[in-house]
XYZ file of C-alpha atoms in Angstrom:
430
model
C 0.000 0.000 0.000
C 2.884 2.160 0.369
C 2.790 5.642 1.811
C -0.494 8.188 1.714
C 1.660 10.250 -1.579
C 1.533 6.920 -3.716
C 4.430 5.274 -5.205
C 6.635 5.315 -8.050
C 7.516 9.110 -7.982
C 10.814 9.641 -9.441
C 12.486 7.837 -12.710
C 14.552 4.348 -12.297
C 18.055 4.899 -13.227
C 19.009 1.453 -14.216
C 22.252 -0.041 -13.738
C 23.428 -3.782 -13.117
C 25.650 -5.627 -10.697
C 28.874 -7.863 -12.342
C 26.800 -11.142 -12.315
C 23.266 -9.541 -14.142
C 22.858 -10.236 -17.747
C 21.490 -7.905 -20.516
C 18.061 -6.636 -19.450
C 15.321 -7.825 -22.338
C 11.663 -6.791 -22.664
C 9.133 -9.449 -22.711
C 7.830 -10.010 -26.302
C 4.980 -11.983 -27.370
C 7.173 -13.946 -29.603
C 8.657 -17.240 -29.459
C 13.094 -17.888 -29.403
C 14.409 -20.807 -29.285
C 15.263 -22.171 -25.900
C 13.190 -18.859 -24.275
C 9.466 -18.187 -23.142
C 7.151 -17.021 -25.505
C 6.270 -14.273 -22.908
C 8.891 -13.392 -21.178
C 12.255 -14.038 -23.821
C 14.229 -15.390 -21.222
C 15.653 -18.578 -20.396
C 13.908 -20.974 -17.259
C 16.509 -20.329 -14.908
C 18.040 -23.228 -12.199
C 20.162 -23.336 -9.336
C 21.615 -26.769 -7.369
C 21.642 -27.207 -3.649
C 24.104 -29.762 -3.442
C 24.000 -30.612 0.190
C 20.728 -31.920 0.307
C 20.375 -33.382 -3.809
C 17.799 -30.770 -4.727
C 17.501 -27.539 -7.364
C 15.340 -24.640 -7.484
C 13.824 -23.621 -10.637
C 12.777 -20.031 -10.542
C 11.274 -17.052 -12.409
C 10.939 -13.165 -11.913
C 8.835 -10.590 -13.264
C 8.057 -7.281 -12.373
C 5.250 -4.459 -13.857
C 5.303 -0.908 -14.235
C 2.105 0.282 -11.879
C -0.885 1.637 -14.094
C -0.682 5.520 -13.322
C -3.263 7.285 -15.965
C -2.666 10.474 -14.078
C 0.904 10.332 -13.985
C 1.950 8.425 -17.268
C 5.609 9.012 -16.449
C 6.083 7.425 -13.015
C 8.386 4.395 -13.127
C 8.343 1.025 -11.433
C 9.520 1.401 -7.960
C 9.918 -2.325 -6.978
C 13.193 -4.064 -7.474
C 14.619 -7.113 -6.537
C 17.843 -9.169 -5.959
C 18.101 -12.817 -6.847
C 21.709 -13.754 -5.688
C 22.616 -17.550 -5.884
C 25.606 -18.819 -3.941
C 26.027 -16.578 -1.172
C 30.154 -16.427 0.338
C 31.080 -18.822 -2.767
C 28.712 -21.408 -0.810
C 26.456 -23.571 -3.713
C 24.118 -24.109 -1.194
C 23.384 -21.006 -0.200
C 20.830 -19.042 -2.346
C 18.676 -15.321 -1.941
C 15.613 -14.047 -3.117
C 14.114 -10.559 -2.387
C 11.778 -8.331 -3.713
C 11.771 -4.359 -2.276
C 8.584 -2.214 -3.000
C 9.725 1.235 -2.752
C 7.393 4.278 -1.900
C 7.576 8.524 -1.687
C 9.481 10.681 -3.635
C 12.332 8.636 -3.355
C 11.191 4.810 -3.593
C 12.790 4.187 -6.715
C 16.171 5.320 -4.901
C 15.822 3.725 -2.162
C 14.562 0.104 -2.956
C 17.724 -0.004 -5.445
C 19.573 1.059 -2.622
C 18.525 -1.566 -0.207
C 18.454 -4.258 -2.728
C 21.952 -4.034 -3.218
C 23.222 -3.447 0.155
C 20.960 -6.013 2.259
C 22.839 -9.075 0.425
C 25.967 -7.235 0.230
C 26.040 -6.881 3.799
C 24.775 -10.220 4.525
C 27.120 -11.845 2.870
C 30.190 -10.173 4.456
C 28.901 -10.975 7.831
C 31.317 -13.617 9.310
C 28.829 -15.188 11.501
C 26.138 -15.429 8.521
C 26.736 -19.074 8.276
C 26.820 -20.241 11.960
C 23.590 -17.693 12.828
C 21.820 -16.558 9.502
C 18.879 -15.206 11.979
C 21.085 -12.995 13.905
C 23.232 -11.783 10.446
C 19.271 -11.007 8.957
C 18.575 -8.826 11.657
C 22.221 -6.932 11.734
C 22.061 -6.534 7.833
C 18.419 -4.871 8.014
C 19.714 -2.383 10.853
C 22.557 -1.620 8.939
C 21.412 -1.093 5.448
C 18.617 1.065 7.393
C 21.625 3.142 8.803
C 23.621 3.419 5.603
C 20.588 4.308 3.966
C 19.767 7.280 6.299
C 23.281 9.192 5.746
C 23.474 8.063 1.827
C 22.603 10.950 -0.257
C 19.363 9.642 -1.459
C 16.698 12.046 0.686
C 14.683 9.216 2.708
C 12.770 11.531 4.681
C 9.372 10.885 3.563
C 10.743 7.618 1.167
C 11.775 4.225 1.919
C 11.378 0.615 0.913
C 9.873 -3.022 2.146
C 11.588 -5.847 1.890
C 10.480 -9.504 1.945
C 13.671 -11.912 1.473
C 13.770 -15.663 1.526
C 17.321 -17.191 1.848
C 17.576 -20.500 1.202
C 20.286 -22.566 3.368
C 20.617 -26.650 2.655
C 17.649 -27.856 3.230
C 15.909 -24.923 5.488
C 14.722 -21.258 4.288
C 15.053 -18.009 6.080
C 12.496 -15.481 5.855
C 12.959 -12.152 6.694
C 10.427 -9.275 6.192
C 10.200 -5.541 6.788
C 6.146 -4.095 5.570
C 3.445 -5.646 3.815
C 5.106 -7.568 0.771
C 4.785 -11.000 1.299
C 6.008 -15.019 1.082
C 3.969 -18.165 0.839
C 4.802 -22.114 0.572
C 3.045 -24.479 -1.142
C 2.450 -27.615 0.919
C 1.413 -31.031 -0.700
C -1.328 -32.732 1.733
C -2.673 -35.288 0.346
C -4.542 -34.173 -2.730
C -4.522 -30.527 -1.728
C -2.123 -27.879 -2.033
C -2.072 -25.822 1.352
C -1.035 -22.218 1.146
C 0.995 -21.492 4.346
C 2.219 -17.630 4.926
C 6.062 -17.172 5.303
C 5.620 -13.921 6.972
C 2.657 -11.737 8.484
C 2.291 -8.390 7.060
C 3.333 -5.678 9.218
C 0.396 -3.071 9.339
C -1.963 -1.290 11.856
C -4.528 -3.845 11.058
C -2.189 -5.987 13.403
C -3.068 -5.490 17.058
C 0.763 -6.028 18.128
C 2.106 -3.605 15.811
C -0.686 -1.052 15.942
C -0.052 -1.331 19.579
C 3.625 -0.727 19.136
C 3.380 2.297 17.107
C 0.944 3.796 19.133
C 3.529 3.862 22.051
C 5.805 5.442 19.981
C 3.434 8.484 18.945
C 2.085 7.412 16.381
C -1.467 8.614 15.566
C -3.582 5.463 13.964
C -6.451 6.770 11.260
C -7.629 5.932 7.630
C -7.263 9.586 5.182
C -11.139 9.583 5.755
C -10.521 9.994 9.804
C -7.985 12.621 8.916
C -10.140 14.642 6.448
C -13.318 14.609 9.212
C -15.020 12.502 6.650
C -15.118 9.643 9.221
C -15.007 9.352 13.185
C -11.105 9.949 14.333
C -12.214 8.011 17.723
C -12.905 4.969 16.421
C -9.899 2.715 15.747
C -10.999 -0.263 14.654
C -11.028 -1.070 10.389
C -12.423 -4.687 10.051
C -9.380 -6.445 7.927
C -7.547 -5.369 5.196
C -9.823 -7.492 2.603
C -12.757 -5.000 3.818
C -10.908 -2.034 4.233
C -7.997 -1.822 1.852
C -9.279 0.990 -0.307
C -8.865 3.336 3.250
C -6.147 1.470 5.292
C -5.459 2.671 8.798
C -2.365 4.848 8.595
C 0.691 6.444 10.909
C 0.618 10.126 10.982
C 2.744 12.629 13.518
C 0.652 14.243 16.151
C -1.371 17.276 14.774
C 0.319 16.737 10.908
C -0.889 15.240 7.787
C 2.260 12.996 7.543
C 3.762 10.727 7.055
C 0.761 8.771 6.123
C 2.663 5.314 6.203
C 0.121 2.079 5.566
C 2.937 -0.228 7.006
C 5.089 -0.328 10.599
C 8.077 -1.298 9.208
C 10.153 -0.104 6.418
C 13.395 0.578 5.556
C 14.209 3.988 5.640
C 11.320 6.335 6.040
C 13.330 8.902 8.470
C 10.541 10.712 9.589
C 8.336 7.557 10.058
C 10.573 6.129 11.847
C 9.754 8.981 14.684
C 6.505 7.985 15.235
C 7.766 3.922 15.716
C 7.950 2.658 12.290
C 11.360 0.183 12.230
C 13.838 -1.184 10.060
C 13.538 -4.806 12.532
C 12.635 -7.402 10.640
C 10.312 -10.616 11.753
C 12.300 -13.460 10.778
C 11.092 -16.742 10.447
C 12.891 -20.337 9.712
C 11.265 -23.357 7.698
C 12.447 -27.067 7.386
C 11.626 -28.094 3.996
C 9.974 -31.257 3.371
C 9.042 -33.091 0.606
C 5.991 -31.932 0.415
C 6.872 -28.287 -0.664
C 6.704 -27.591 -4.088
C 7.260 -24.349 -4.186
C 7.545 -20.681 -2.812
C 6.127 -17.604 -3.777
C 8.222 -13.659 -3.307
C 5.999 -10.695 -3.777
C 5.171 -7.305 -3.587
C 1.669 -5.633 -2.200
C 0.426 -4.969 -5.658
C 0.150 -8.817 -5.779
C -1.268 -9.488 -2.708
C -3.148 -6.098 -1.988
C -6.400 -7.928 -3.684
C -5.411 -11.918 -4.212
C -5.126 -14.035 -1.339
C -2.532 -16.003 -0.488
C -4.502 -18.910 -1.636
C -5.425 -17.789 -4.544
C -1.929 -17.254 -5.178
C -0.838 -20.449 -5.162
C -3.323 -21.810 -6.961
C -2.471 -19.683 -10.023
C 0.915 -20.981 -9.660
C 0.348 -24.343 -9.150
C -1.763 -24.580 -12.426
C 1.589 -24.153 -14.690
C 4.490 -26.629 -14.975
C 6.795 -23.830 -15.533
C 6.880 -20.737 -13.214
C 7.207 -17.964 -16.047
C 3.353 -19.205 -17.308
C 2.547 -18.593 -13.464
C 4.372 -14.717 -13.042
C 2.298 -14.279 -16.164
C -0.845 -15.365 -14.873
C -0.882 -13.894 -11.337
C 0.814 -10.159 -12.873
C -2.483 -10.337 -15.016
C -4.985 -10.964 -12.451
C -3.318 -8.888 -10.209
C -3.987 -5.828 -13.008
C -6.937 -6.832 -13.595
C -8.043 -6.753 -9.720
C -6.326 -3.774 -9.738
C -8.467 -1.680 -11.975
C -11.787 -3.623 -10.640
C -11.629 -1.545 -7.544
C -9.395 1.408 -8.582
C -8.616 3.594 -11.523
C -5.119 2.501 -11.069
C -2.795 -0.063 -10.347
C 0.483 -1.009 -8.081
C 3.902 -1.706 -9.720
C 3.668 -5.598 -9.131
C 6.580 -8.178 -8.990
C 6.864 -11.743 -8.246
C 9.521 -14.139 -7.610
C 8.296 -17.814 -8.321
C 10.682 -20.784 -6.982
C 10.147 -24.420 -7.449
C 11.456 -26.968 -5.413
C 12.368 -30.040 -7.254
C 13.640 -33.097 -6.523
C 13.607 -32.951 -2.139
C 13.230 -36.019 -0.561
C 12.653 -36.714 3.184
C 15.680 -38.958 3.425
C 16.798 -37.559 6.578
C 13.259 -36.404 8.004
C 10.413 -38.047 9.280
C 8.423 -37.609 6.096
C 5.331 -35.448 7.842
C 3.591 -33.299 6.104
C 3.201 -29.605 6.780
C 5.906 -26.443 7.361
C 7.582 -26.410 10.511
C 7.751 -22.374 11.002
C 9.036 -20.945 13.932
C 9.061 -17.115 14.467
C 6.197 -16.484 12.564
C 2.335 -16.449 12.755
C 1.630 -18.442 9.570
C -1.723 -18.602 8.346
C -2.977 -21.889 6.628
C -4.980 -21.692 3.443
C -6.119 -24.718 1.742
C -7.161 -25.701 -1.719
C -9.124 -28.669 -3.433
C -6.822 -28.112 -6.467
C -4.191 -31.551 -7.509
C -1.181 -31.005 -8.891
C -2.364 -31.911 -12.131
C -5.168 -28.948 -12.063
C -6.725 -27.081 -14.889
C -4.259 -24.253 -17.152
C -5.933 -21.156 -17.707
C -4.856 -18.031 -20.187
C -4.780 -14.651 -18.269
C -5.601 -11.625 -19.728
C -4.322 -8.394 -18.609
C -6.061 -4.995 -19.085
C -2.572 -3.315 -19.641
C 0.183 -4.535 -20.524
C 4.331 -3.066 -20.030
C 5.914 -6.091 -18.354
C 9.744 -6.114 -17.621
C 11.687 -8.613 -16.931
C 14.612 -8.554 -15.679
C 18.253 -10.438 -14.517
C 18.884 -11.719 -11.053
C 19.679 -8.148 -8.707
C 19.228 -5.659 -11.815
C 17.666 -2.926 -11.288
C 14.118 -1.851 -12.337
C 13.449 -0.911 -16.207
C 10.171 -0.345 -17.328
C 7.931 -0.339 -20.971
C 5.256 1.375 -21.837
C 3.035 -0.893 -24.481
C -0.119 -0.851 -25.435
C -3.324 -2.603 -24.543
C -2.149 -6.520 -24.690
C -2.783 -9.880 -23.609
C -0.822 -11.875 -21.271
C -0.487 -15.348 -22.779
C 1.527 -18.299 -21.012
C 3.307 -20.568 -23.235
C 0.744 -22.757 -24.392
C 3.312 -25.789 -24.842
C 3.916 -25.971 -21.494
C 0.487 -25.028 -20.481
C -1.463 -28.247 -18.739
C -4.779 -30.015 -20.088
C -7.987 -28.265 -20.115
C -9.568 -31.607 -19.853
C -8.916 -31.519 -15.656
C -11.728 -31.126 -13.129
C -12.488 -27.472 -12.258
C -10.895 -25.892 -9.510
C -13.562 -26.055 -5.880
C -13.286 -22.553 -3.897
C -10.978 -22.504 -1.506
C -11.838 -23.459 2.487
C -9.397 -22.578 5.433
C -7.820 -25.512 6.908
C -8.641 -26.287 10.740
């Protein structure tokens, strides 16, 4: 949701880290060895210790702005494989920036937060304890960089994938979800909780620190200012409750954590991120990195459901970045800049774990969403109202199009049959 200004206020200045390959718009045509969508290459990774890979796919679009035609894409990401020279060691992260500055400062943090992570000499003996130094201090070098955070900043939601266990780490509202295998179901289990007012612990927190709690209605005297409860953010995400200084119209901050965000930061919003720690199993198939303009109207369920409909991730970005848009523009005359990370899990076995099903999560609240979808569910085409997709290289930064009206098509080749029962809807699991 970002802060009460909107997002994706000042251009992208692209650049690219040694390891990132040549940035290439997504094309509707087919090259060999390359997605018909997306132009690039299925992309792999080995985690030696444990006999498993991860398969994985990025993309990322430009937010639908008909006000502001020129604002660029202010989410970025970092997908950094092999972490201190170590092939089992493996990052994924995806910063949503916001304010003035967003653009700025989610580049910013997306190349420091692994940077510093990776020259922590503890990072392998406590990776929860290196998370939570490497958030404080890209926070710090952030504030005295000369990129003006004062009223910008970034989320983060990063997964980092050690052996056979993952790491989650998350500052704001972007979010992470597993797929779990029970049975015939697919469960969709939350990797982190978003961190927002609509949280009693965190609205509690900020409220402590100062903070004034109200949707822009409350603030305007369009609504009561003394009541302070909003439902949930399915009901109320058009006028979230929001963090504003005492007497002031700002900073207007949807989320209680961030990165950056000086002036936020005041009134109790932190740069401390929740960290939580899963044993894989078997039974994971995969796991899902996004930003808000995914999940600010799909559920986490719904989610994976999309995803687990395609045999290749790219078809799945594809499909949920298209009903995403589309969502978008039901409820709103705009959209969010949306990204998505997509990685599968292939080839795990349970040889040294007692073969249970489920995620063993600890440091997190995870919600449980399940689904009477199989593995070998229905493939669906996705249309998207707008289209301006970019796609880019693992921790490059942001580059957006601007196309015309198109149609988002996964590749129909690798596209599953039709001819499959249709999907139930979705029931939460006890």
């Amino acid at each position: 949701m970002g802060c009460v200004n909107g997002k994706c206020c000042s251009p992208c200045q692209p650049t690219s880290d040694g390891e990132s390959r040549e940035y290439r718009e997504a094309t509707p045509y087919s090259v060999q060895g390359k997605h018909i969508l997306t132009q690039i290459p299925l992309e792999s990774v080995s985690v030696p210790s444990h006999n498993f890979h991860l398969e994985y796919s990025v993309l990322t679009q430009r937010g639908y702005y008909p006000d502001s035609p020129d604002k660029q894409n202010q989410d970025s990401f970092c997908i950094r494989t092999q972490i201190q020279g170590n092939p089992n060691i493996h990052f994924f992260g995806v910063f949503d920036g916001h304010g003035h500055y967003g653009t700025e400062c989610s580049n910013f943090v997306k190349d420091r937060l692994v940077e510093i992570l990776a020259d922590d000499p503890s990072f392998s003996d406590d990776p929860v304890k290196a998370f939570n130094l490497a958030f404080l201090a890209t926070n710090r070098e952030l504030h005295v960089s000369d990129i003006d955070d004062s009223l910008s900043g970034t989320t983060a939601i990063t997964v980092l994938v050690v052996g056979d266990r993952l790491f989650v780490a998350n500052v704001g509202d972007s979010r992470a979800v597993i797929a779990v295998k029970h049975g015939n179901r697919i469960v969709a289990e939350d990797l982190s909780n978003d961190q927002t007012p609509f949280r009693k612990d965190e609205y509690e927190r900020v409220k402590q620190s100062g903070a004034r709690v109200l949707t822009v209605d409350q603030v305007e005297g369009f609504s009561d200012p003394n009541i302070q409860t909003w439902g949930d953010e399915e009901s109320q995400g058009c006028d979230p409750p929001r963090l504003w200084e005492q007497n002031e119209t700002y900073p207007g901050t949807a989320f209680t954590r961030s990165v950056g965000d000086w002036t936020a930061e005041q009134i109790g919003v932190v740069a401390d991120p929740e960290v939580s720690v899963v044993q894989l199993t078997a039974n994971h198939l995969f796991f899902v990195v996004a930003s808000d303009g995914v999940f600010q109207f799909l559920s986490s369920r719904a989610v994976v459901n999309m995803v687990a409909r395609y045999t290749d991730p790219r078809d799945a970005c594809s499909a949920i970045a298209g009903e995403s848009y589309k969502k978008w523009l039901e409820h709103e005359t705009r959209t969010d800049d949306i990204t998505i990370i997509i990685v599968q899990i292939k080839g795990f076995s349970n040889l040294d774990g007692d073969g249970s099903n489920g995620t063993n999560i600890r440091a997190t609240r995870s919600r449980r969403e399940t689904s009477e979808i199989s593995i070998t569910s229905v493939s669906e085409l996705y249309r998207s109202v707008r289209s301006g997709f970019s796609v880019l290289q693992p921790c490059q930064h942001v580059v957006s199009t601007n196309r015309s009206l198109g149609i988002i098509v996964p590749s129909l080749e690798r596209a599953r049959s039709l001819e499959c029962d249709e999907i139930h809807d979705l029931e939460e699991a006890a």
